[in-house]
Each structure stands twice: as C-alpha cells, then as structure tokens.
Coordinates of C-alpha atoms in Angstrom, one line a residue:
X1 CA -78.8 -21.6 9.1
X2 CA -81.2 -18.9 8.0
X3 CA -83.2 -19.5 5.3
X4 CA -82.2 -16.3 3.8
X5 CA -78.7 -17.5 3.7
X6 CA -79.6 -21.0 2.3
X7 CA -77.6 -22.4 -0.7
X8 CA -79.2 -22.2 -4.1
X9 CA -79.2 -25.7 -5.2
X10 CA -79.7 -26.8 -9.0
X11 CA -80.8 -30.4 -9.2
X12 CA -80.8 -31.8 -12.6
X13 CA -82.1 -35.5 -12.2
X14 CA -85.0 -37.2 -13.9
X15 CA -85.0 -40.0 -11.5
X16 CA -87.5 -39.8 -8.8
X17 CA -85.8 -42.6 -6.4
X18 CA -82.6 -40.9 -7.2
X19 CA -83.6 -37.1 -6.2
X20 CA -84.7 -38.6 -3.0
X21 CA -81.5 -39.4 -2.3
X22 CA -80.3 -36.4 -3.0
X23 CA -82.6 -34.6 -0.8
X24 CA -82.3 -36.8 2.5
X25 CA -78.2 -36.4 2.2
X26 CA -78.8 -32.7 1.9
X27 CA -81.6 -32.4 4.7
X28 CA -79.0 -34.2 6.7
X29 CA -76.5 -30.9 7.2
X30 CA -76.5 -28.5 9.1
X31 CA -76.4 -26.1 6.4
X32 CA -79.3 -24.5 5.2
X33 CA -80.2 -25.6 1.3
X34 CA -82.8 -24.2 -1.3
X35 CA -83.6 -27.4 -3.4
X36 CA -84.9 -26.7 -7.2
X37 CA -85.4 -30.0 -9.1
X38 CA -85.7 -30.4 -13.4
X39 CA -85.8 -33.7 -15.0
X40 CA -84.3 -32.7 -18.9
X41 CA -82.0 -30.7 -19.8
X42 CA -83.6 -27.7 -21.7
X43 CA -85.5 -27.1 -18.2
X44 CA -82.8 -26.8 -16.7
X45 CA -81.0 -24.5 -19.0
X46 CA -84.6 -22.6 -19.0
X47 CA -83.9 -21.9 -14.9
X48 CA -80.3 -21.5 -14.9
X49 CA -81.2 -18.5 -18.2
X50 CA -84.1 -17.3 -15.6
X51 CA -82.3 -17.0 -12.4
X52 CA -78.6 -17.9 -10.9
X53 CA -77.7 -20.7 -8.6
X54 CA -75.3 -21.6 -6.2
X55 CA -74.3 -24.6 -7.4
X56 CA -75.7 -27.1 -10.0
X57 CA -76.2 -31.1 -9.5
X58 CA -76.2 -32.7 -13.1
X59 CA -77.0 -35.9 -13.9
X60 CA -75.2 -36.9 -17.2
X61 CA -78.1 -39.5 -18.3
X62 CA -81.1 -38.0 -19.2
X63 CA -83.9 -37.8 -21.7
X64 CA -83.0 -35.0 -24.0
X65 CA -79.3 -35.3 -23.3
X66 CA -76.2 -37.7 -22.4
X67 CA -72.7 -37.8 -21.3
X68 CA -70.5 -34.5 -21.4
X69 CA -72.3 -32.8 -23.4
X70 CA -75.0 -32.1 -20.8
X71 CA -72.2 -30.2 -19.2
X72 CA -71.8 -28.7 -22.1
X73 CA -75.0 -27.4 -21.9
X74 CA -74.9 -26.1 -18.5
X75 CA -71.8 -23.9 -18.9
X76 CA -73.1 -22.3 -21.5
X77 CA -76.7 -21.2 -20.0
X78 CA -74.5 -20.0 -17.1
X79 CA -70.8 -19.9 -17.3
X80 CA -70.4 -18.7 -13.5
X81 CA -72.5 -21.5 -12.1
X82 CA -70.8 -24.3 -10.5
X83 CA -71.5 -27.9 -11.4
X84 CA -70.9 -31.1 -9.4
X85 CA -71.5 -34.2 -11.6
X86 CA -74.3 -37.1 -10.3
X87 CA -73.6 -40.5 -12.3
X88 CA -74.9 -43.9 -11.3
X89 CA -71.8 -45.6 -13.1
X90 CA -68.8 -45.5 -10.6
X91 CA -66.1 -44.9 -13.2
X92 CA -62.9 -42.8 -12.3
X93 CA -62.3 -42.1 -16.3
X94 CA -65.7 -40.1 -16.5
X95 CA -65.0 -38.3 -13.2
X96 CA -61.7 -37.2 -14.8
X97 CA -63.2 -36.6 -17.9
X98 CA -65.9 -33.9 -16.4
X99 CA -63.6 -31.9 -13.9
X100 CA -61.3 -31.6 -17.7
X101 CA -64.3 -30.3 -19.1
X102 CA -64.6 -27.5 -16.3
X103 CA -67.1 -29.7 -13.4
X104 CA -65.8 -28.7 -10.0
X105 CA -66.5 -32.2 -8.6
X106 CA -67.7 -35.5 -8.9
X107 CA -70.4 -37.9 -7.2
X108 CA -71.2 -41.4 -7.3
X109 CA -74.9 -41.8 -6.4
X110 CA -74.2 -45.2 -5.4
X111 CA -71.3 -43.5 -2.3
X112 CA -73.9 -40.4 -1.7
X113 CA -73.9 -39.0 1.7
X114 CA -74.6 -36.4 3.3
X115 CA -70.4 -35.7 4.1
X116 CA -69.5 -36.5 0.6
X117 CA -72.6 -34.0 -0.9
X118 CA -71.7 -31.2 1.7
X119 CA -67.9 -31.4 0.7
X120 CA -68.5 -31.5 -3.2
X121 CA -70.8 -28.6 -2.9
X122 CA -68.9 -26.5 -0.6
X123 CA -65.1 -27.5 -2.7
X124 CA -67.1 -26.6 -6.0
X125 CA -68.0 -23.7 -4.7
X126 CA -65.1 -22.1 -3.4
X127 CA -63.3 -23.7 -6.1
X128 CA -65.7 -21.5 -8.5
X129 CA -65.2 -18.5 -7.1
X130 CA -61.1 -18.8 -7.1
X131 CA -61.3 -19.6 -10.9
X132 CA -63.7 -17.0 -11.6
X133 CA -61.3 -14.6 -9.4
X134 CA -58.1 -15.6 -11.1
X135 CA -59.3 -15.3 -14.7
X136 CA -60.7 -11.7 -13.6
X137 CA -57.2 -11.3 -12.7
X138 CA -55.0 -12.6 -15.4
X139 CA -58.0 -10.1 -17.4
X140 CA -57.3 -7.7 -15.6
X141 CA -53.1 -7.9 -16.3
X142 CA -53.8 -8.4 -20.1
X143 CA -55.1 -5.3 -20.3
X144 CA -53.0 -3.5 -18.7
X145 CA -50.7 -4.9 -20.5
X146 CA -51.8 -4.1 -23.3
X147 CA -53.4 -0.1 -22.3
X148 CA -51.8 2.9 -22.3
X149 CA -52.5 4.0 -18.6
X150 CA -53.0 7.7 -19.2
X151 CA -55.4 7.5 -22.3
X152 CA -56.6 4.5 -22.2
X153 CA -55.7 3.5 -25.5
X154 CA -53.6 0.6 -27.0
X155 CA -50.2 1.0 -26.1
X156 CA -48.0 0.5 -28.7
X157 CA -47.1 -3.3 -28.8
X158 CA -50.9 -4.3 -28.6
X159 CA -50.9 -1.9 -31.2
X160 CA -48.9 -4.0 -33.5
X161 CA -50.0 -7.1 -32.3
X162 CA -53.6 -6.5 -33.2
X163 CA -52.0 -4.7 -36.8
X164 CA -51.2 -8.6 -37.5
X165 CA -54.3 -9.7 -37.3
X166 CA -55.9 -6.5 -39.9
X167 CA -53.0 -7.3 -42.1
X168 CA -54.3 -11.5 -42.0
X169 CA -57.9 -9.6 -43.0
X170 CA -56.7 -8.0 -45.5
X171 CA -55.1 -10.7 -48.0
X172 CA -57.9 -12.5 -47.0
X173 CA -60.9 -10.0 -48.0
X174 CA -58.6 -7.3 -50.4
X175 CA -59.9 -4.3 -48.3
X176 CA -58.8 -0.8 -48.4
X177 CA -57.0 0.2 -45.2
X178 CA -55.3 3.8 -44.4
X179 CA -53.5 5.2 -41.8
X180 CA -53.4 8.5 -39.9
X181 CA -50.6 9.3 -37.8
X182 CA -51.0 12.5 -35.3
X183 CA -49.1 14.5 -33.2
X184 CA -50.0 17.7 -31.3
X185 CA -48.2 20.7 -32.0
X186 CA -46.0 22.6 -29.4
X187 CA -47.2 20.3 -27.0
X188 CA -43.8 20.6 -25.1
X189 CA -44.9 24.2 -24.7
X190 CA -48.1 22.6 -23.4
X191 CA -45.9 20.8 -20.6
X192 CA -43.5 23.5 -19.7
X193 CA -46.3 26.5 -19.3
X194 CA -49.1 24.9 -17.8
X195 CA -47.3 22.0 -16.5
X196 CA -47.3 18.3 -16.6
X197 CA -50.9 17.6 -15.5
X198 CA -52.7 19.6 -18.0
X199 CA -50.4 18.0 -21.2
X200 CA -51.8 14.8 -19.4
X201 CA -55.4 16.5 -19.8
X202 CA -54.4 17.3 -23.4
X203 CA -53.4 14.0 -23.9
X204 CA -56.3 12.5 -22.5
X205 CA -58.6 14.7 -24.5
X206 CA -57.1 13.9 -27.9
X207 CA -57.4 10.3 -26.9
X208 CA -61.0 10.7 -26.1
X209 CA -61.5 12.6 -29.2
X210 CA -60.0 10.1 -31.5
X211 CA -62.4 7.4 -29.9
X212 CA -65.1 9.3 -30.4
X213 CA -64.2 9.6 -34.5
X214 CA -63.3 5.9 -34.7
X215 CA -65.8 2.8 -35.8
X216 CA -65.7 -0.4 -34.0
X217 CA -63.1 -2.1 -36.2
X218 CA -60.4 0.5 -36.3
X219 CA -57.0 0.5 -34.3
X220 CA -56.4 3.9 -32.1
X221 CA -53.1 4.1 -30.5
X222 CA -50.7 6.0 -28.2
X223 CA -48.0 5.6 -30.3
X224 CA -45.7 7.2 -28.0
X225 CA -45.2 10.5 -26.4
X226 CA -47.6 13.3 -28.2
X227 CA -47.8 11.3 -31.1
X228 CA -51.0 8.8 -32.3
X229 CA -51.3 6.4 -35.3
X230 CA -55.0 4.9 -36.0
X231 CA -55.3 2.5 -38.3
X232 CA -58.7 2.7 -40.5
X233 CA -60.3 -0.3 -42.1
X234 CA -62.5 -0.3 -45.0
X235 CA -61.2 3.0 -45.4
X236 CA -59.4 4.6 -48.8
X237 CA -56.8 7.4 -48.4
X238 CA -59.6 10.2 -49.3
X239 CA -61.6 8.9 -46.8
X240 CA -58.3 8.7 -44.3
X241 CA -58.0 12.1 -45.5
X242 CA -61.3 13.6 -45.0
X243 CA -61.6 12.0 -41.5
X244 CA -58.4 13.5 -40.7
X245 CA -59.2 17.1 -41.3
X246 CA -62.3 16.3 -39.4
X247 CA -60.2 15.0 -36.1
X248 CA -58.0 17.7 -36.6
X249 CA -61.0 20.5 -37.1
X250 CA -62.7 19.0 -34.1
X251 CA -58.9 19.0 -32.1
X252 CA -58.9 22.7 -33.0
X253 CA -62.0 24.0 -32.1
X254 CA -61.7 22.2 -28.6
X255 CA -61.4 23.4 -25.2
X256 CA -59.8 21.3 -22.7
X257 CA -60.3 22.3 -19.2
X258 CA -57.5 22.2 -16.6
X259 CA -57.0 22.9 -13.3
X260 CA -54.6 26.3 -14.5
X261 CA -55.7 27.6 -17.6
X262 CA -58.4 26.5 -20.4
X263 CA -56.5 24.9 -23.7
X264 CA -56.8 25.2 -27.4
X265 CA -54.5 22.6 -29.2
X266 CA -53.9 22.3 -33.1
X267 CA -52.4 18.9 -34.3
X268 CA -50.8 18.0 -37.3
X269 CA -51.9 14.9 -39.6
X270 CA -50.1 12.3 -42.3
X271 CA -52.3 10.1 -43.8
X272 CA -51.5 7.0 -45.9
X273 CA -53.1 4.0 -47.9
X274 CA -52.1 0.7 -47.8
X275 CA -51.0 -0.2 -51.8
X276 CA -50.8 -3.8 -53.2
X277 CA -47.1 -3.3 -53.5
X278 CA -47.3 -2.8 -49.5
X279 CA -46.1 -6.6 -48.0
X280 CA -46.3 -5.6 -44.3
X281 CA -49.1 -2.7 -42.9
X282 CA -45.6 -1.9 -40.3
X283 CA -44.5 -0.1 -43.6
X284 CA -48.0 1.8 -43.9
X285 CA -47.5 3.5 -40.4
X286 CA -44.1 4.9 -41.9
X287 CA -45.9 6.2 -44.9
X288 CA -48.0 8.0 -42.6
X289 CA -45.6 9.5 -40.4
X290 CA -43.6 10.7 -43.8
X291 CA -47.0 12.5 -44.1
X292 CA -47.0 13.7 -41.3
X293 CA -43.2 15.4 -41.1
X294 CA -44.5 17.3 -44.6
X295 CA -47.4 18.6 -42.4
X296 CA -45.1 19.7 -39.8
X297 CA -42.9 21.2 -42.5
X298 CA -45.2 23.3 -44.3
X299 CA -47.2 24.7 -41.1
X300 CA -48.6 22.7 -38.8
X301 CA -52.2 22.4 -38.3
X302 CA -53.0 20.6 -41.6
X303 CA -53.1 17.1 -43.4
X304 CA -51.1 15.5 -45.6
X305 CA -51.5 12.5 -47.5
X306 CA -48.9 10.2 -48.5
X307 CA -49.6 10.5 -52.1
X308 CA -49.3 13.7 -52.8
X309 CA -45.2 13.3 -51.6
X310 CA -44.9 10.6 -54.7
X311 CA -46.1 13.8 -56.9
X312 CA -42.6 15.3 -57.3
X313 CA -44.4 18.7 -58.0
X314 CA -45.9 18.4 -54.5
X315 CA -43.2 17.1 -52.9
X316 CA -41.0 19.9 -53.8
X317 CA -43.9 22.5 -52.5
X318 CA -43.3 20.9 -49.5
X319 CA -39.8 21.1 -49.1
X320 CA -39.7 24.9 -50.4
X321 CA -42.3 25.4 -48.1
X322 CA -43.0 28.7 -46.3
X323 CA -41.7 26.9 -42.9
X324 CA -38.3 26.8 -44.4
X325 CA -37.0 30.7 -43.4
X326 CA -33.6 30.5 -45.2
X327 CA -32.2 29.0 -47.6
X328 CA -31.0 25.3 -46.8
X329 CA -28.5 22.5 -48.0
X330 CA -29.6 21.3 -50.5
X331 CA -28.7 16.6 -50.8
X332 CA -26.9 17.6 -54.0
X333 CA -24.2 19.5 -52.0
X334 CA -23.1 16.4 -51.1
X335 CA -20.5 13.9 -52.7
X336 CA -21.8 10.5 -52.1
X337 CA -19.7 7.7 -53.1
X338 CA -20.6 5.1 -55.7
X339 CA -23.2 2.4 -54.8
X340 CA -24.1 -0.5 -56.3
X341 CA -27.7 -1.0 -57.1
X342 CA -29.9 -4.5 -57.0
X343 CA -31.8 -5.2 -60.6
X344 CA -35.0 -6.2 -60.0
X345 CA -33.9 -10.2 -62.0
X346 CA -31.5 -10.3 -59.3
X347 CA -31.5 -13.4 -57.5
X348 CA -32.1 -13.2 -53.8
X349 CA -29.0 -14.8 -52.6
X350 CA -26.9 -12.4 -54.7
X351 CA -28.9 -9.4 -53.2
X352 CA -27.8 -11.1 -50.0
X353 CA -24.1 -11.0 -50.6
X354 CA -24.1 -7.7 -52.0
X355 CA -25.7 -6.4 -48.7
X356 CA -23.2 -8.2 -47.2
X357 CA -19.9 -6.9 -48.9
X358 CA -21.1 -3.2 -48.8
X359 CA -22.0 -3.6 -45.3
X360 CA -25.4 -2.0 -45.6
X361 CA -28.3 -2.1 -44.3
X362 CA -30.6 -1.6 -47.6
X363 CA -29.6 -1.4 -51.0
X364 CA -31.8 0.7 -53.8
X365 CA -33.2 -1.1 -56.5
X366 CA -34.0 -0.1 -59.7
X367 CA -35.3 -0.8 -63.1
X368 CA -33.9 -2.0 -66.5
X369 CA -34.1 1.8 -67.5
X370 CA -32.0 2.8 -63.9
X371 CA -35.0 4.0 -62.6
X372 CA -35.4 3.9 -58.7
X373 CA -38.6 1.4 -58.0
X374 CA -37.5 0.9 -54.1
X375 CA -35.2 -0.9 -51.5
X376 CA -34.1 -4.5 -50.3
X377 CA -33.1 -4.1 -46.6
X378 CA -32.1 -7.0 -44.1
X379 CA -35.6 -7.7 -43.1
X380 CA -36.9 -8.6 -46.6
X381 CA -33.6 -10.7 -46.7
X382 CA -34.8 -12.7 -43.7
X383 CA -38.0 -12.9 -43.8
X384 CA -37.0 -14.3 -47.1
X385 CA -35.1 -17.2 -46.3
X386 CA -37.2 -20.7 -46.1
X387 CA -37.2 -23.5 -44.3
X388 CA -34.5 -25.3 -46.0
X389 CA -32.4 -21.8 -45.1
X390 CA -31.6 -21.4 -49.1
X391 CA -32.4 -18.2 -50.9
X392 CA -34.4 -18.7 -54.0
X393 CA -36.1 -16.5 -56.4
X394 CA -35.4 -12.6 -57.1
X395 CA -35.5 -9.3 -56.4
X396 CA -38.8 -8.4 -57.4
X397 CA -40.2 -10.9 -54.8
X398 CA -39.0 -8.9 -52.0
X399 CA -38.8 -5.6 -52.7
X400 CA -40.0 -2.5 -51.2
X401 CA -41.9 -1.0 -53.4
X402 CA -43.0 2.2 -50.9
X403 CA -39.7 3.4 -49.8
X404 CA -40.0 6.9 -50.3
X405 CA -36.9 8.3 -51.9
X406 CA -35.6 12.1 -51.4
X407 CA -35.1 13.8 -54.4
X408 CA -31.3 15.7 -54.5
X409 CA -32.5 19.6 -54.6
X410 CA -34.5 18.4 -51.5
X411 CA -32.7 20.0 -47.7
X412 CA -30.7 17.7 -45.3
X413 CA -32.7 19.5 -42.4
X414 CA -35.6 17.9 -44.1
X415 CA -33.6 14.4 -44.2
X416 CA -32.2 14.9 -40.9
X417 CA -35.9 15.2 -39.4
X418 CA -36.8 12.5 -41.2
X419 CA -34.2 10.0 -39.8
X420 CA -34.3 11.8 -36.3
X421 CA -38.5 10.8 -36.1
X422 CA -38.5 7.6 -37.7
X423 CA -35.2 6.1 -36.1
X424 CA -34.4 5.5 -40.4
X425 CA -29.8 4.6 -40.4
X426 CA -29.7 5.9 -44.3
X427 CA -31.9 7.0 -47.0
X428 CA -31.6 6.9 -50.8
X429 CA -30.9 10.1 -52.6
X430 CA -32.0 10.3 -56.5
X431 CA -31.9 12.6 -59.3
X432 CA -34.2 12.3 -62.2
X433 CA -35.7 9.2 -60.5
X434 CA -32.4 7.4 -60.7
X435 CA -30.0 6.6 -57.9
X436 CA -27.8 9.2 -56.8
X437 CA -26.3 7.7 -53.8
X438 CA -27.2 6.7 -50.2
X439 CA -26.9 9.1 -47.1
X440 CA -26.5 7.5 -43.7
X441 CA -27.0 8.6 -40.7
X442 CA -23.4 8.9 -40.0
X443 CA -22.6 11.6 -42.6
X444 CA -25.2 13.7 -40.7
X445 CA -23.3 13.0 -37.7
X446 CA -20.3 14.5 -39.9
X447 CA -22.0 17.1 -41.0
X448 CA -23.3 18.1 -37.8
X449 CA -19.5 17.8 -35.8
X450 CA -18.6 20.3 -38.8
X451 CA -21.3 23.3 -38.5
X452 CA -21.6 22.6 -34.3
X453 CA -20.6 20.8 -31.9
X454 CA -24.2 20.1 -30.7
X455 CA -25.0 16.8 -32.1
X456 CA -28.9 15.8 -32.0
X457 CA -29.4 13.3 -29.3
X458 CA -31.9 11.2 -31.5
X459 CA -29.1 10.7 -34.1
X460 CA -26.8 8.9 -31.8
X461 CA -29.7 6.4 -31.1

C-alpha cells in the first residue's frame, strides 16, 4: 500500500519488549501502517491534542496511569479517535469492561498476531466511523425536531421544553424573567399580494431580526403562524419593554428584499414579567399575548406591557380605544347566571367538588372582602393531587394569582378576540373588582347564531 495511504497508528506502550511485538505483527500485513510510539499517558494525550490518528493502541498499565481510566484519558484528548485496548492480563471481564467504556476492541498481548491486530484495527475503525455517523444522525433528527424549518428557530414544543428548564433556574437563583410575544401585522395581506414566498421572506427576516436582538440565554420562538414569543432572562418588564420597542423600531425601519416587490412590515408587541405569584412561566406567555391583543386593539405597531392592563385606568383606554369605530356590547349587557366562588381558606378537595358539580372548567376566587384575587382551573387541581392521590391543603396554595379578569363596561369583541387567540373556554367578568359572573365560550357561540349566522371558526375549536 502507498505510504501516503498508510494507517495512522497510535501506540501507547511503555514496554520496550512489548512494542516490538506490536511492530513485527503490524509489519506482517499487507497493509501499509504509520507507527508513533509514547510510553505515559500525558504524551500521548500531548500527540493525540497535536495531531489526529487513525486508531489508538493503549496499554492500560502504565507509569502515570492505570486501568480504565487511561481510556478515559484518551477520549477526552480526542473523542473521534478510535482505541483498541493492549493488556498483558487475559481477562474477559476487563475486555467487557473497556468496549462499555466506548474501546472499539480488545487485545491480549499474550494472543497478538498479525490477523488478530489487522482485524481489531480495521473492526475499530469502521466501527468508529458508524458510531460517529449515527450520532451525527440521531443530531441531526433532534434538531429538526426540534427547529422550525423556515426560520430556523425553536419550534414550539422545544420551545416549551427548554421553558422547563428556565423556570428550574428561576426558583433556583430568584431572577427576573419577561416575555415578549410578536406578531406581524396584516401579514395575510403580505401572503395574498406578494404571495407565499415573500411572507416566507418576511418570516425569515423577523426571525433573523429577533436573533440578532437576543443574548445567549434567551428563548426565541416560532410560536406558530406570524406570531413569535421570546422569552428574556435576567430581564425585568421595563427592560422587556424597552427591547421591545427596539425590535419593533428595527422591524419597521426594515426592508426585506423579495423576488416581487421590496417590504416594509410593522409588528405588534405584548410584553410581560414573570411575578412571584406566577407558579408556571406557560402562564407568563399568556400574560404576554394579553399584551399583545391590547396592542392590536389600540393600533398596531406599538408595545404593550402586561402591567399596564392591571391599571384599570389603562385598561379601559384600551378598550375605548381609537381602533374601536362604533360603539360595542358592552359584558354588562349580559345576564350571567349566579356562580359560586372559591374562598381562598377553601380546602382543596372542596374546590375539587365544586368544579365538579358546576361542571366547569375554572372557578374565580376571591377574598374575605368578595374581592376577585384569581382562578382555580383543572390543572392547578391536578397538578395538586400527591402521591397518596388525597387533596390536602387550600385554596391559596393553588391559585392563579395572574388571571386577568375583564372588567363588565369592557366589549365582548374584545372577549371574543381574546378567547378566539388564546384558545381560553370562559373568562371571569367583574364589576368593582368583584365577581360578576363567568362567560363561556358557548354564550358567544349564542350570541353569534343571534346577530349572524357566520360563526368564527376558531370558536368552534
């Protein structure tokens, strides 16, 4: 074989008598081998950190290191190379303990040959290079699994997935974390002028935008459709806020080239903080997209943060808002019936019946005074229940502190877009901060049979 086609060969042996052996079962072949010998084990990992080899020959006794842990040492100087074990001692157990540890093969130097040396080396070899090839695969299928194909993004399961692991972080270390949710404006008109490929250009621009704003720690998403949700650490909600308007500046003054015509998108923004109250940082993406309806409601092209919809002053600027043409149904035009809300002394199990006998999905809760302080649905029922599957302790465990309430001089459009974007079955209505009643999705399905006989396909979901 040509010399320039010769296998690399790695021999870690401190043993002169040994090596020779090694050498003459080698020079035997007719293949073509390039022979570099080291007698410890840091030269070794000095050569293999210097320049790659073929395969490596390791000896597991020698003077600066024994057993599996010379192994050890190996795989970490070079991860790709691959080693065949040399031991003296003919013992099955440590053969089977090395090829667990990741060797490719094992020889006895007492049974060396030239057959049994070519064979290890060639077997480790190839066997190498299939491992190496399926881990690229299975890589490669995580991440597409978990990457939006278009953006390039996390699709929205990794999304959530990786939201578990910011949420461990943060009852760990009691950081600040805030989420923006954003979704371009008119982009339908986007799709139906210009055509699909340039709202994927748009799409792929925002995305590309959004990485460009983020930090190394924070969460960009797809969330679905035109919409995104990133998820900023170490960040409070004026900071959310302020990066927002940023993005959304940025977005604005933008041109995105396509094949037909040059774009200029404007996007609209909710921002949200995660509170103490908060339990799980799923309910912080919802306070975010409430943010984000009030920016689509009062204009488009604009922020909102979260906290500024608990001000009931602001909150009603946003429901009067310019973007409203006509006057609109107002939730007090309604006759709800009467509903029965949880104390916050409650005891869980009784919660639990209750949402059982009304049939309900969430129940408001409210204060000694009758004052609304937020919601016990199903989930906070379940995730609840112990191991023993007894209920025990109350209401003020488990509640929902952020469930945002709609006030009852606040419009059922505004309700019905609400439930229509976040897939919500019924909402709590209040007046003067106490309990008026609960709207489900089902009396807008009433409501809507009565005025049309279009009913909004998103409602029916």
């Amino acid at each position: 074989m040509n010399s320039e086609h010769a296998i690399t060969v790695l021999v870690v042996e401190d043993d002169s008598v040994d090596m020779q052996s090694v050498e003459r079962a080698l020079d035997g072949s007719a293949m073509a081998f390039r022979i570099k010998q080291t007698k410890t084990l840091s030269l070794a990992v000095k050569c293999l950190r210097e320049a790659s080899f073929d395969v490596v020959l390791l000896d597991l006794g020698l003077p600066d290191g024994q057993g599996l842990s010379n192994l050890a040492a190996i795989q970490e100087a070079d991860p790709k190379a691959p080693v065949v074990i040399l031991s003296g001692l003919v013992d099955d157990n440590i053969a089977l303990e090395a090829v667990k540890a990741g060797a490719q093969d094992y020889l006895s130097k007492a049974e060396l040959s030239t057959e049994s040396a070519v064979k290890a080396i060639s077997y480790s070899i190839e066997r190498k290079l299939t491992e190496t090839r399926l881990r690229e695969g299975v890589s490669e299928l995580k991440h597409a699994a978990q990457v939006d194909p278009l953006t390039g993004l996390l699709n929205r399961r990794a999304f959530l997935q990786h939201l578990q692991r910011i949420q461990q972080r943060r009852v760990s270390d009691s950081y600040a974390v805030s989420c923006a949710m954003l979704d371009i404006d008119f982009f339908k008109h986007v799709n139906d002028t210009y055509g699909h490929p340039a709202g994927d250009e748009a799409l792929r621009s925002v995305a590309s935008l959004l990485l460009h704003e983020s930090r190394a720690g924070d969460l960009v998403c797809r969330f679905g459709g035109e919409e995104f949700c990133v998820v900023l650490v170490d960040t409070d909600e004026r900071a959310a806020f302020g990066w927002a308007d940023r993005v959304r500046s940025s977005l604005q003054n933008r041109v995105i080239r396509t094949e037909r015509q040059d774009l200029q998108l404007t996007a609209s923004l909710g921002v949200a903080q995660a509170s103490s109250e908060l339990k799980l940082l799923e309910g912080l993406i919802d306070q975010a997209d409430q943010a984000l309806l009030a920016s689509k409601q009062s204009g488009r092209n604009r922020v909102t943060a979260f906290s500024s919809l608990r001000d009931e002053q602001t909150a009603q600027q946003v429901i009067d808002g310019e973007s409203l043409d006509n006057p609109k149904m107002t939730l007090a035009d309604l006759s709800f019936p009467p509903i029965r809300c949880l104390l916050l002394s409650d005891e869980i199990a009784d919660a639990a019946n209750e949402l059982l006998d009304q049939r309900m999905q969430a129940l408001p809760v409210v204060d000694d005074a009758g004052r609304f302080v937020g919601v016990v649905t199903e989930k906070e029922l379940l995730q609840a229940i112990p191991g023993d599957g007894a209920w025990c302790g109350t209401v003020e465990e488990i509640v929902e502190r952020t469930a945002m309430a709609f006030p009852s001089d606040g419009t059922v459009d505004l309700v019905r877009e609400f439930m229509t974007r976040t897939q919500t079955a019924q909402v709590v209505v209040v007046e003067d901060r106490r309990p008026l009643g609960v709207l489900h999705r089902a009396d807008l399905l009433r409501l809507q049979q009565q005025t049309s006989n279009a009913v909004p396909e998103q409602l029916l979901l």
